[in-house]
Amino acid sequence: MQQPVTNHISATELQNLYTQLLEIKNKADKEGVVAHGRFTLLQQQTENLQKPVAVHLLLYLHNQLHLFLQYMLQFDRYKKAVTTFFTNHIPDNSFFYEQNLRYLFIQNLARRLFADFSAGNYLETGIEPSVNLLINLISGYEQGKGRFLQQPVTLADIEKLPVFNALKQQNSNLPLGEYMKRFFPNETAFTFSAKRLGSIAGGFFMLSVRELKDTLQGKPNLFSPLLAQLKEALITHNHAQVSQVLNKMTQLIPPVRITNPGRSTTNFKVIDIQGTAPPNSGVTLLLNNNIQFATQANEQGHFAFDKTELQPGQNTLQCYSPQYHFLYPLIPVFYITFLAAFPFAGRIDPVTQQPLTETAIEFIWRCANCKNYMFNYSVEDNSGVCVILKCNGKTFYNHHQKEFWTQ
């Protein structure tokens, strides 16, 4: 059950909760198959707790950590149940139809749940009912097995079953992922929602149009070998194949990354945001979840959002490419905290050697060339040239202009 969230949460409490989560994860999910992308993001956010964090983020992390704790405990129950069941049971031609049908139902539900755990599905809404259903089905199967067998089997008969072959080998401690692939060769789990499939289909058509243009212009197209595979997987509803093709595509198209700002705090109200994206692709910036800006990456894949104004306190930056959003549906969040302060605080005018203070802001200029702050009358006394040695700048900004506040 989800724990209640209070308004009095310390970073230390969250660190302890995170440590508890890691202990459970290292025991139940050594291979890191459970909600890998979402857990990595939570890990990054938790590790940033050494820096000042807004109250709403502490509340969010507290809730996410509790959700992951419950999710990992349910995965531990699931893992123990399926490992024991498929180690000890296998359908046989001597079984009645009803027995085989129950086995196949358990097998399909186990496949679907493994896909859900891998994708992080039902993390917020709770996956426990599905795990309970699986365990109840297994219990019912084992209780009714004797009624369905035409003849009892001996221990020697059970040990001859193929499922035990891998376990008889020395040091055959198979990872769970490998175990699932070996004993569940036919992937039938529906790992994508209808909305997600629609996004993937849209990406397929976009890439197909690009392929056609390249063909008409006599240019090679990197995606040609994969488009036919993706089309076939979408038509046949082969979700495992869809996932494999998407993974191959991500090796050809880099994700969108923010490279600047490189720090998580700033005293500048206005900052320049820079990053890398697929060459010539559109890039969208989502600021604080509600303000959107758009730009275009150049041929080298570089993009910039100049003079982006922050709010006091913590801000969230998210950049993604609408064209390739179907490949990278999870958008990383970059947190930057604007500590409201005057960027010239603590500095001294090079000519008068007087401190630059808030009360004198009407007389303070910033050089467009060297980015330093100084009194305007010092510049005027220097024939309108920047007073910083070897700068020679002649363009300046005052506090009414964004460039005065830009990092």
mmCIF file of C-alpha atoms in Angstrom:
data_model
loop_
_atom_site.group_PDB
_atom_site.id
_atom_site.type_symbol
_atom_site.label_atom_id
_atom_site.label_comp_id
_atom_site.label_asym_id
_atom_site.label_seq_id
_atom_site.Cartn_x
_atom_site.Cartn_y
_atom_site.Cartn_z
ATOM 1 C CA MET A 1 0.000 0.000 0.000
ATOM 2 C CA GLN A 2 1.279 3.473 -0.855
ATOM 3 C CA GLN A 3 2.542 5.380 2.155
ATOM 4 C CA PRO A 4 1.007 8.780 3.000
ATOM 5 C CA VAL A 5 2.991 11.797 1.866
ATOM 6 C CA THR A 6 3.521 14.658 4.266
ATOM 7 C CA ASN A 7 4.804 18.171 3.730
ATOM 8 C CA HIS A 8 7.763 17.577 6.063
ATOM 9 C CA ILE A 9 10.226 15.415 4.179
ATOM 10 C CA SER A 10 13.967 15.728 4.516
ATOM 11 C CA ALA A 11 16.645 14.777 2.010
ATOM 12 C CA THR A 12 18.046 12.369 4.610
ATOM 13 C CA GLU A 13 14.716 10.555 4.839
ATOM 14 C CA LEU A 14 14.641 10.181 1.062
ATOM 15 C CA GLN A 15 18.204 8.880 1.009
ATOM 16 C CA ASN A 16 17.285 6.239 3.594
ATOM 17 C CA LEU A 17 14.231 5.282 1.568
ATOM 18 C CA TYR A 18 16.390 5.058 -1.563
ATOM 19 C CA THR A 19 18.887 2.820 0.271
ATOM 20 C CA GLN A 20 16.021 0.527 1.278
ATOM 21 C CA LEU A 21 14.870 0.396 -2.336
ATOM 22 C CA LEU A 22 18.363 -0.513 -3.553
ATOM 23 C CA GLU A 23 18.562 -3.381 -1.056
ATOM 24 C CA ILE A 24 15.315 -4.861 -2.382
ATOM 25 C CA LYS A 25 16.317 -4.245 -5.989
ATOM 26 C CA ASN A 26 19.725 -5.898 -5.591
ATOM 27 C CA LYS A 27 17.964 -8.947 -4.181
ATOM 28 C CA ALA A 28 15.021 -9.208 -6.583
ATOM 29 C CA ASP A 29 16.285 -7.557 -9.776
ATOM 30 C CA LYS A 30 20.023 -8.095 -10.137
ATOM 31 C CA GLU A 31 19.750 -7.988 -13.933
ATOM 32 C CA GLY A 32 18.072 -4.558 -13.920
ATOM 33 C CA VAL A 33 15.093 -5.578 -16.063
ATOM 34 C CA VAL A 34 12.413 -3.777 -14.038
ATOM 35 C CA ALA A 35 11.428 -0.359 -15.461
ATOM 36 C CA HIS A 36 15.061 0.351 -16.358
ATOM 37 C CA GLY A 37 14.515 3.779 -17.911
ATOM 38 C CA ARG A 38 12.273 5.098 -15.165
ATOM 39 C CA PHE A 39 14.495 3.717 -12.408
ATOM 40 C CA THR A 40 17.583 5.338 -13.973
ATOM 41 C CA LEU A 41 15.799 8.709 -13.998
ATOM 42 C CA LEU A 42 14.729 8.271 -10.362
ATOM 43 C CA GLN A 43 18.309 7.354 -9.470
ATOM 44 C CA GLN A 44 19.645 10.547 -11.069
ATOM 45 C CA GLN A 45 17.069 12.701 -9.285
ATOM 46 C CA THR A 46 17.811 11.093 -5.920
ATOM 47 C CA GLU A 47 21.563 11.540 -6.313
ATOM 48 C CA ASN A 48 20.986 15.293 -6.826
ATOM 49 C CA LEU A 49 19.617 15.631 -3.299
ATOM 50 C CA GLN A 50 23.031 16.880 -2.144
ATOM 51 C CA LYS A 51 22.032 20.186 -3.762
ATOM 52 C CA PRO A 52 19.150 22.489 -2.740
ATOM 53 C CA VAL A 53 15.861 20.906 -3.818
ATOM 54 C CA ALA A 54 12.386 22.439 -3.907
ATOM 55 C CA VAL A 55 9.721 21.063 -1.566
ATOM 56 C CA HIS A 56 7.504 19.876 -4.413
ATOM 57 C CA LEU A 57 10.372 17.764 -5.795
ATOM 58 C CA LEU A 58 10.956 16.180 -2.379
ATOM 59 C CA LEU A 59 7.277 15.244 -2.257
ATOM 60 C CA TYR A 60 7.448 13.843 -5.785
ATOM 61 C CA LEU A 61 10.555 11.752 -5.036
ATOM 62 C CA HIS A 62 9.008 10.498 -1.781
ATOM 63 C CA ASN A 63 5.981 9.261 -3.697
ATOM 64 C CA GLN A 64 8.067 7.711 -6.506
ATOM 65 C CA LEU A 65 10.351 5.869 -4.081
ATOM 66 C CA HIS A 66 7.383 4.325 -2.274
ATOM 67 C CA LEU A 67 5.820 3.314 -5.590
ATOM 68 C CA PHE A 68 9.052 1.661 -6.709
ATOM 69 C CA LEU A 69 9.394 -0.113 -3.358
ATOM 70 C CA GLN A 70 5.957 -1.694 -3.755
ATOM 71 C CA TYR A 71 6.620 -2.426 -7.433
ATOM 72 C CA MET A 72 9.901 -4.195 -6.664
ATOM 73 C CA LEU A 73 8.284 -6.252 -3.894
ATOM 74 C CA GLN A 74 5.620 -7.396 -6.355
ATOM 75 C CA PHE A 75 8.338 -8.316 -8.867
ATOM 76 C CA ASP A 76 10.026 -10.398 -6.179
ATOM 77 C CA ARG A 77 6.746 -12.279 -5.598
ATOM 78 C CA TYR A 78 6.300 -12.743 -9.347
ATOM 79 C CA LYS A 79 9.860 -13.956 -9.887
ATOM 80 C CA LYS A 80 9.662 -16.564 -7.132
ATOM 81 C CA ALA A 81 6.270 -17.810 -8.314
ATOM 82 C CA VAL A 82 7.137 -18.259 -12.014
ATOM 83 C CA THR A 83 10.598 -19.677 -11.374
ATOM 84 C CA THR A 84 9.189 -22.341 -9.072
ATOM 85 C CA PHE A 85 6.205 -23.115 -11.307
ATOM 86 C CA PHE A 86 8.017 -23.490 -14.629
ATOM 87 C CA THR A 87 10.808 -25.431 -12.989
ATOM 88 C CA ASN A 88 8.379 -27.983 -11.589
ATOM 89 C CA HIS A 89 5.663 -28.111 -14.255
ATOM 90 C CA ILE A 90 5.533 -28.641 -17.995
ATOM 91 C CA PRO A 91 2.591 -29.682 -20.212
ATOM 92 C CA ASP A 92 2.570 -33.263 -21.427
ATOM 93 C CA ASN A 93 0.623 -35.094 -24.108
ATOM 94 C CA SER A 94 -0.784 -37.352 -21.414
ATOM 95 C CA PHE A 95 -2.475 -34.371 -19.752
ATOM 96 C CA PHE A 96 -6.135 -33.666 -20.343
ATOM 97 C CA TYR A 97 -7.113 -30.661 -22.462
ATOM 98 C CA GLU A 98 -8.258 -28.661 -19.422
ATOM 99 C CA GLN A 99 -4.898 -29.131 -17.720
ATOM 100 C CA ASN A 100 -2.996 -27.933 -20.793
ATOM 101 C CA LEU A 101 -5.340 -24.980 -21.149
ATOM 102 C CA ARG A 102 -4.670 -23.868 -17.574
ATOM 103 C CA TYR A 103 -0.931 -24.214 -18.095
ATOM 104 C CA LEU A 104 -1.031 -22.106 -21.273
ATOM 105 C CA PHE A 105 -3.123 -19.447 -19.529
ATOM 106 C CA ILE A 106 -0.553 -19.198 -16.728
ATOM 107 C CA GLN A 107 2.257 -19.090 -19.284
ATOM 108 C CA ASN A 108 0.685 -16.239 -21.253
ATOM 109 C CA LEU A 109 -0.072 -14.241 -18.107
ATOM 110 C CA ALA A 110 3.539 -14.726 -16.941
ATOM 111 C CA ARG A 111 4.785 -13.437 -20.304
ATOM 112 C CA ARG A 112 2.561 -10.400 -20.162
ATOM 113 C CA LEU A 113 3.569 -9.564 -16.593
ATOM 114 C CA PHE A 114 7.264 -9.845 -17.417
ATOM 115 C CA ALA A 115 6.752 -7.408 -20.292
ATOM 116 C CA ASP A 116 4.825 -5.070 -17.955
ATOM 117 C CA PHE A 117 7.581 -5.144 -15.325
ATOM 118 C CA SER A 118 10.221 -4.493 -17.991
ATOM 119 C CA ALA A 119 8.317 -1.483 -19.350
ATOM 120 C CA GLY A 120 7.300 -0.158 -15.919
ATOM 121 C CA ASN A 121 3.588 -0.496 -16.701
ATOM 122 C CA TYR A 122 1.101 -0.007 -13.840
ATOM 123 C CA LEU A 123 3.779 1.523 -11.598
ATOM 124 C CA GLU A 124 1.398 4.224 -10.383
ATOM 125 C CA THR A 125 -1.877 2.295 -10.548
ATOM 126 C CA GLY A 126 -0.478 -0.906 -9.024
ATOM 127 C CA ILE A 127 0.409 -4.250 -10.564
ATOM 128 C CA GLU A 128 -0.420 -6.291 -7.440
ATOM 129 C CA PRO A 129 -3.863 -7.518 -8.670
ATOM 130 C CA SER A 130 -2.261 -9.119 -11.732
ATOM 131 C CA VAL A 131 0.458 -10.759 -9.622
ATOM 132 C CA ASN A 132 -2.205 -12.048 -7.217
ATOM 133 C CA LEU A 133 -4.150 -13.480 -10.165
ATOM 134 C CA LEU A 134 -1.069 -15.295 -11.441
ATOM 135 C CA ILE A 135 -0.252 -16.748 -8.011
ATOM 136 C CA ASN A 136 -3.877 -17.858 -7.508
ATOM 137 C CA LEU A 137 -3.877 -19.550 -10.923
ATOM 138 C CA ILE A 138 -0.646 -21.350 -10.073
ATOM 139 C CA SER A 139 -2.067 -22.455 -6.736
ATOM 140 C CA GLY A 140 -5.245 -23.725 -8.431
ATOM 141 C CA TYR A 141 -3.209 -25.558 -11.041
ATOM 142 C CA GLU A 142 -1.119 -27.348 -8.431
ATOM 143 C CA GLN A 143 -4.114 -28.244 -6.276
ATOM 144 C CA GLY A 144 -6.039 -29.700 -9.201
ATOM 145 C CA LYS A 145 -3.126 -31.371 -10.944
ATOM 146 C CA GLY A 146 -3.781 -34.780 -9.377
ATOM 147 C CA ARG A 147 -7.349 -34.786 -10.661
ATOM 148 C CA PHE A 148 -6.234 -34.200 -14.248
ATOM 149 C CA LEU A 149 -3.349 -36.642 -14.498
ATOM 150 C CA GLN A 150 -4.257 -39.930 -16.108
ATOM 151 C CA GLN A 151 -1.532 -41.662 -14.118
ATOM 152 C CA PRO A 152 0.766 -40.512 -11.307
ATOM 153 C CA VAL A 153 4.350 -39.676 -12.155
ATOM 154 C CA THR A 154 7.406 -40.581 -10.163
ATOM 155 C CA LEU A 155 10.216 -38.315 -9.030
ATOM 156 C CA ALA A 156 12.429 -39.903 -11.692
ATOM 157 C CA ASP A 157 9.867 -38.966 -14.371
ATOM 158 C CA ILE A 158 9.834 -35.362 -13.198
ATOM 159 C CA GLU A 159 13.632 -35.109 -13.225
ATOM 160 C CA LYS A 160 13.652 -36.188 -16.880
ATOM 161 C CA LEU A 161 11.601 -33.177 -17.976
ATOM 162 C CA PRO A 162 13.481 -30.860 -20.422
ATOM 163 C CA VAL A 163 13.023 -27.852 -18.162
ATOM 164 C CA PHE A 164 15.551 -29.341 -15.724
ATOM 165 C CA ASN A 165 18.323 -29.774 -18.311
ATOM 166 C CA ALA A 166 19.759 -26.271 -17.915
ATOM 167 C CA LEU A 167 19.480 -26.434 -14.154
ATOM 168 C CA LYS A 168 21.483 -29.674 -13.996
ATOM 169 C CA GLN A 169 24.551 -27.953 -15.369
ATOM 170 C CA GLN A 170 27.145 -26.721 -12.931
ATOM 171 C CA ASN A 171 26.862 -23.047 -12.013
ATOM 172 C CA SER A 172 23.675 -22.784 -14.042
ATOM 173 C CA ASN A 173 22.323 -19.808 -12.147
ATOM 174 C CA LEU A 174 20.529 -18.352 -15.165
ATOM 175 C CA PRO A 175 19.601 -14.651 -15.171
ATOM 176 C CA LEU A 176 15.847 -14.186 -15.211
ATOM 177 C CA GLY A 177 15.862 -12.578 -18.664
ATOM 178 C CA GLU A 178 17.742 -15.526 -20.143
ATOM 179 C CA TYR A 179 15.435 -17.943 -18.318
ATOM 180 C CA MET A 180 12.370 -16.285 -19.844
ATOM 181 C CA LYS A 181 13.853 -16.354 -23.359
ATOM 182 C CA ARG A 182 14.787 -20.016 -23.069
ATOM 183 C CA PHE A 183 11.505 -21.349 -21.718
ATOM 184 C CA PHE A 184 9.181 -18.803 -23.336
ATOM 185 C CA PRO A 185 10.418 -18.853 -26.941
ATOM 186 C CA ASN A 186 7.225 -17.429 -28.438
ATOM 187 C CA GLU A 187 6.829 -13.757 -27.496
ATOM 188 C CA THR A 188 3.128 -12.856 -27.490
ATOM 189 C CA ALA A 189 2.967 -10.231 -24.726
ATOM 190 C CA PHE A 190 1.389 -6.907 -25.703
ATOM 191 C CA THR A 191 3.999 -4.484 -24.427
ATOM 192 C CA PHE A 192 2.719 -1.342 -26.177
ATOM 193 C CA SER A 193 -0.468 0.609 -25.603
ATOM 194 C CA ALA A 194 -2.683 1.664 -28.523
ATOM 195 C CA LYS A 195 -1.431 5.239 -28.163
ATOM 196 C CA ARG A 196 2.191 4.110 -28.252
ATOM 197 C CA LEU A 197 1.572 1.943 -31.329
ATOM 198 C CA GLY A 198 -0.046 4.934 -33.032
ATOM 199 C CA SER A 199 3.076 6.993 -32.330
ATOM 200 C CA ILE A 200 5.301 4.228 -33.711
ATOM 201 C CA ALA A 201 3.145 3.931 -36.822
ATOM 202 C CA GLY A 202 3.424 7.705 -37.328
ATOM 203 C CA GLY A 203 7.197 7.410 -37.093
ATOM 204 C CA PHE A 204 7.142 4.606 -39.651
ATOM 205 C CA PHE A 205 5.233 6.746 -42.180
ATOM 206 C CA MET A 206 7.547 9.721 -41.580
ATOM 207 C CA LEU A 207 10.626 7.594 -42.245
ATOM 208 C CA SER A 208 8.958 5.987 -45.274
ATOM 209 C CA VAL A 209 8.392 9.414 -46.817
ATOM 210 C CA ARG A 210 12.031 10.268 -46.219
ATOM 211 C CA GLU A 211 13.097 6.964 -47.778
ATOM 212 C CA LEU A 212 11.016 7.697 -50.879
ATOM 213 C CA LYS A 213 12.589 11.157 -51.260
ATOM 214 C CA ASP A 214 16.070 9.671 -50.933
ATOM 215 C CA THR A 215 15.220 7.032 -53.523
ATOM 216 C CA LEU A 216 14.024 9.665 -56.010
ATOM 217 C CA GLN A 217 17.189 11.684 -55.427
ATOM 218 C CA GLY A 218 19.431 8.625 -55.672
ATOM 219 C CA LYS A 219 20.608 8.896 -52.066
ATOM 220 C CA PRO A 220 21.182 5.966 -49.677
ATOM 221 C CA ASN A 221 18.817 5.653 -46.712
ATOM 222 C CA LEU A 222 19.964 4.205 -43.389
ATOM 223 C CA PHE A 223 16.489 3.041 -42.423
ATOM 224 C CA SER A 224 15.608 1.104 -45.578
ATOM 225 C CA PRO A 225 16.548 -2.342 -44.187
ATOM 226 C CA LEU A 226 14.578 -1.692 -40.993
ATOM 227 C CA LEU A 227 11.387 -0.166 -42.398
ATOM 228 C CA ALA A 228 10.213 -3.422 -43.966
ATOM 229 C CA GLN A 229 10.811 -5.225 -40.659
ATOM 230 C CA LEU A 230 8.924 -2.565 -38.697
ATOM 231 C CA LYS A 231 5.997 -2.665 -41.135
ATOM 232 C CA GLU A 232 5.711 -6.448 -40.875
ATOM 233 C CA ALA A 233 5.923 -6.317 -37.050
ATOM 234 C CA LEU A 234 3.192 -3.668 -36.849
ATOM 235 C CA ILE A 235 0.881 -5.552 -39.213
ATOM 236 C CA THR A 236 1.304 -8.854 -37.371
ATOM 237 C CA HIS A 237 1.135 -7.208 -33.923
ATOM 238 C CA ASN A 238 4.501 -8.739 -33.054
ATOM 239 C CA HIS A 239 5.374 -6.401 -30.204
ATOM 240 C CA ALA A 240 8.667 -8.107 -29.432
ATOM 241 C CA GLN A 241 9.795 -7.567 -33.039
ATOM 242 C CA VAL A 242 8.622 -3.940 -32.926
ATOM 243 C CA SER A 243 10.774 -3.402 -29.843
ATOM 244 C CA GLN A 244 13.819 -5.000 -31.498
ATOM 245 C CA VAL A 245 13.510 -2.805 -34.604
ATOM 246 C CA LEU A 246 13.117 0.348 -32.492
ATOM 247 C CA ASN A 247 16.273 -0.550 -30.559
ATOM 248 C CA LYS A 248 18.175 -0.880 -33.846
ATOM 249 C CA MET A 249 16.859 2.507 -34.983
ATOM 250 C CA THR A 250 18.082 4.207 -31.817
ATOM 251 C CA GLN A 251 21.599 3.145 -32.804
ATOM 252 C CA LEU A 252 21.201 5.208 -35.990
ATOM 253 C CA ILE A 253 19.503 8.241 -34.454
ATOM 254 C CA PRO A 254 21.031 9.859 -31.331
ATOM 255 C CA PRO A 255 18.740 11.078 -28.535
ATOM 256 C CA VAL A 256 18.304 14.779 -27.773
ATOM 257 C CA ARG A 257 20.676 15.935 -25.038
ATOM 258 C CA ILE A 258 21.109 19.232 -23.177
ATOM 259 C CA THR A 259 24.800 20.132 -22.962
ATOM 260 C CA ASN A 260 24.467 23.668 -21.561
ATOM 261 C CA PRO A 261 23.806 24.735 -18.850
ATOM 262 C CA GLY A 262 26.200 22.288 -17.283
ATOM 263 C CA ARG A 263 25.357 23.318 -13.732
ATOM 264 C CA SER A 264 22.225 22.784 -11.679
ATOM 265 C CA THR A 265 22.178 26.271 -10.132
ATOM 266 C CA THR A 266 22.580 29.772 -11.542
ATOM 267 C CA ASN A 267 22.349 33.394 -10.445
ATOM 268 C CA PHE A 268 21.310 34.433 -13.940
ATOM 269 C CA LYS A 269 17.619 34.880 -14.625
ATOM 270 C CA VAL A 270 18.125 34.427 -18.375
ATOM 271 C CA ILE A 271 20.212 31.555 -19.726
ATOM 272 C CA ASP A 272 21.212 30.109 -23.077
ATOM 273 C CA ILE A 273 20.276 26.449 -23.561
ATOM 274 C CA GLN A 274 22.310 24.366 -25.983
ATOM 275 C CA GLY A 275 22.390 20.710 -26.909
ATOM 276 C CA THR A 276 22.653 18.028 -29.547
ATOM 277 C CA ALA A 277 19.930 16.297 -31.558
ATOM 278 C CA PRO A 278 19.545 14.342 -34.816
ATOM 279 C CA PRO A 279 20.940 16.567 -37.622
ATOM 280 C CA ASN A 280 18.395 18.864 -39.293
ATOM 281 C CA SER A 281 15.613 17.762 -36.948
ATOM 282 C CA GLY A 282 13.137 19.957 -35.124
ATOM 283 C CA VAL A 283 13.675 20.396 -31.387
ATOM 284 C CA THR A 284 11.078 21.392 -28.795
ATOM 285 C CA LEU A 285 11.927 22.862 -25.398
ATOM 286 C CA LEU A 286 9.435 22.371 -22.599
ATOM 287 C CA LEU A 287 10.101 24.810 -19.754
ATOM 288 C CA ASN A 288 8.473 24.038 -16.399
ATOM 289 C CA ASN A 289 5.994 21.667 -18.081
ATOM 290 C CA ASN A 290 3.924 24.439 -19.676
ATOM 291 C CA ILE A 291 5.971 26.793 -21.871
ATOM 292 C CA GLN A 292 7.117 25.502 -25.250
ATOM 293 C CA PHE A 293 9.748 26.819 -27.641
ATOM 294 C CA ALA A 294 10.812 25.341 -30.970
ATOM 295 C CA THR A 295 14.014 25.470 -33.011
ATOM 296 C CA GLN A 296 15.941 23.451 -35.604
ATOM 297 C CA ALA A 297 19.153 21.477 -35.169
ATOM 298 C CA ASN A 298 21.810 22.244 -37.788
ATOM 299 C CA GLU A 299 23.592 19.758 -40.044
ATOM 300 C CA GLN A 300 25.988 18.875 -37.216
ATOM 301 C CA GLY A 301 23.087 18.246 -34.843
ATOM 302 C CA HIS A 302 23.623 21.316 -32.637
ATOM 303 C CA PHE A 303 20.725 23.458 -31.412
ATOM 304 C CA ALA A 304 20.259 26.441 -29.100
ATOM 305 C CA PHE A 305 17.495 28.291 -27.275
ATOM 306 C CA ASP A 306 18.901 31.742 -26.553
ATOM 307 C CA LYS A 307 17.750 34.054 -23.777
ATOM 308 C CA THR A 308 15.434 31.639 -21.980
ATOM 309 C CA GLU A 309 13.962 33.261 -18.874
ATOM 310 C CA LEU A 310 13.797 31.214 -15.670
ATOM 311 C CA GLN A 311 11.452 31.462 -12.717
ATOM 312 C CA PRO A 312 12.807 31.934 -9.186
ATOM 313 C CA GLY A 313 13.582 28.573 -7.588
ATOM 314 C CA GLN A 314 13.728 25.235 -9.356
ATOM 315 C CA ASN A 315 13.023 25.001 -13.090
ATOM 316 C CA THR A 316 12.631 21.954 -15.318
ATOM 317 C CA LEU A 317 14.021 21.765 -18.847
ATOM 318 C CA GLN A 318 12.976 19.040 -21.292
ATOM 319 C CA CYS A 319 14.148 18.889 -24.895
ATOM 320 C CA TYR A 320 12.944 16.395 -27.475
ATOM 321 C CA SER A 321 12.583 15.966 -31.222
ATOM 322 C CA PRO A 322 8.899 15.683 -32.289
ATOM 323 C CA GLN A 323 9.991 13.720 -35.373
ATOM 324 C CA TYR A 324 11.799 11.056 -33.360
ATOM 325 C CA HIS A 325 9.644 11.133 -30.238
ATOM 326 C CA PHE A 326 8.388 7.653 -31.172
ATOM 327 C CA LEU A 327 11.927 6.331 -30.612
ATOM 328 C CA TYR A 328 12.480 8.155 -27.315
ATOM 329 C CA PRO A 329 9.069 8.462 -25.595
ATOM 330 C CA LEU A 330 10.617 9.114 -22.158
ATOM 331 C CA ILE A 331 11.922 12.700 -22.092
ATOM 332 C CA PRO A 332 14.752 13.264 -19.575
ATOM 333 C CA VAL A 333 14.260 16.138 -17.142
ATOM 334 C CA PHE A 334 17.066 18.620 -16.431
ATOM 335 C CA TYR A 335 16.668 20.554 -13.181
ATOM 336 C CA ILE A 336 18.183 24.009 -12.781
ATOM 337 C CA THR A 337 17.614 26.285 -9.817
ATOM 338 C CA PHE A 338 17.630 30.057 -10.267
ATOM 339 C CA LEU A 339 18.884 31.611 -7.039
ATOM 340 C CA ALA A 340 17.577 35.148 -7.324
ATOM 341 C CA ALA A 341 20.637 37.370 -7.025
ATOM 342 C CA PHE A 342 22.202 40.177 -8.996
ATOM 343 C CA PRO A 343 24.829 38.725 -11.342
ATOM 344 C CA PHE A 344 27.201 41.615 -10.618
ATOM 345 C CA ALA A 345 27.012 41.139 -6.834
ATOM 346 C CA GLY A 346 30.473 41.139 -5.252
ATOM 347 C CA ARG A 347 32.161 42.705 -8.309
ATOM 348 C CA ILE A 348 34.101 45.952 -8.437
ATOM 349 C CA ASP A 349 34.217 48.570 -11.163
ATOM 350 C CA PRO A 350 37.713 48.319 -12.741
ATOM 351 C CA VAL A 351 38.172 52.114 -12.941
ATOM 352 C CA THR A 352 36.688 53.564 -9.744
ATOM 353 C CA GLN A 353 37.346 50.423 -7.655
ATOM 354 C CA GLN A 354 33.888 50.922 -6.168
ATOM 355 C CA PRO A 355 31.580 47.923 -5.540
ATOM 356 C CA LEU A 356 28.722 47.310 -7.979
ATOM 357 C CA THR A 357 25.597 47.255 -5.808
ATOM 358 C CA GLU A 358 21.874 46.843 -6.300
ATOM 359 C CA THR A 359 21.204 50.486 -5.509
ATOM 360 C CA ALA A 360 23.512 51.556 -8.355
ATOM 361 C CA ILE A 361 21.921 49.293 -10.983
ATOM 362 C CA GLU A 362 20.772 52.289 -13.096
ATOM 363 C CA PHE A 363 24.443 53.135 -13.681
ATOM 364 C CA ILE A 364 25.729 49.632 -14.387
ATOM 365 C CA TRP A 365 26.419 48.391 -17.911
ATOM 366 C CA ARG A 366 27.478 45.020 -19.230
ATOM 367 C CA CYS A 367 29.935 44.658 -22.100
ATOM 368 C CA ALA A 368 28.556 42.595 -25.000
ATOM 369 C CA ASN A 369 32.068 41.416 -25.873
ATOM 370 C CA CYS A 370 33.680 40.308 -22.593
ATOM 371 C CA LYS A 371 30.423 39.997 -20.539
ATOM 372 C CA ASN A 372 31.871 42.010 -17.614
ATOM 373 C CA TYR A 373 29.944 44.594 -15.582
ATOM 374 C CA MET A 374 31.089 48.200 -14.980
ATOM 375 C CA PHE A 375 29.773 51.713 -14.345
ATOM 376 C CA ASN A 376 28.523 53.513 -17.450
ATOM 377 C CA TYR A 377 30.427 56.682 -16.547
ATOM 378 C CA SER A 378 33.676 54.690 -16.461
ATOM 379 C CA VAL A 379 32.958 53.639 -20.063
ATOM 380 C CA GLU A 380 32.083 57.209 -21.059
ATOM 381 C CA ASP A 381 35.340 58.476 -19.547
ATOM 382 C CA ASN A 382 37.130 55.814 -21.638
ATOM 383 C CA SER A 383 35.735 57.216 -24.922
ATOM 384 C CA GLY A 384 32.888 54.697 -24.974
ATOM 385 C CA VAL A 385 35.227 51.677 -24.976
ATOM 386 C CA CYS A 386 35.085 48.798 -22.485
ATOM 387 C CA VAL A 387 37.450 49.410 -19.562
ATOM 388 C CA ILE A 388 38.542 45.762 -19.354
ATOM 389 C CA LEU A 389 42.114 45.370 -20.583
ATOM 390 C CA LYS A 390 42.387 44.241 -24.243
ATOM 391 C CA CYS A 391 38.612 43.965 -24.694
ATOM 392 C CA ASN A 392 37.901 47.060 -26.819
ATOM 393 C CA GLY A 393 34.155 46.324 -26.822
ATOM 394 C CA LYS A 394 31.848 49.171 -27.797
ATOM 395 C CA THR A 395 28.410 47.583 -27.282
ATOM 396 C CA PHE A 396 26.787 47.492 -23.838
ATOM 397 C CA TYR A 397 23.550 46.391 -22.201
ATOM 398 C CA ASN A 398 21.631 47.879 -19.278
ATOM 399 C CA HIS A 399 19.348 46.084 -16.812
ATOM 400 C CA HIS A 400 16.295 46.627 -19.022
ATOM 401 C CA GLN A 401 17.711 44.262 -21.644
ATOM 402 C CA LYS A 402 17.745 40.430 -21.476
ATOM 403 C CA GLU A 403 21.417 40.304 -22.400
ATOM 404 C CA PHE A 404 22.238 42.026 -19.100
ATOM 405 C CA TRP A 405 20.857 38.993 -17.239
ATOM 406 C CA THR A 406 21.938 36.220 -19.628
ATOM 407 C CA GLN A 407 24.482 33.695 -18.429
#
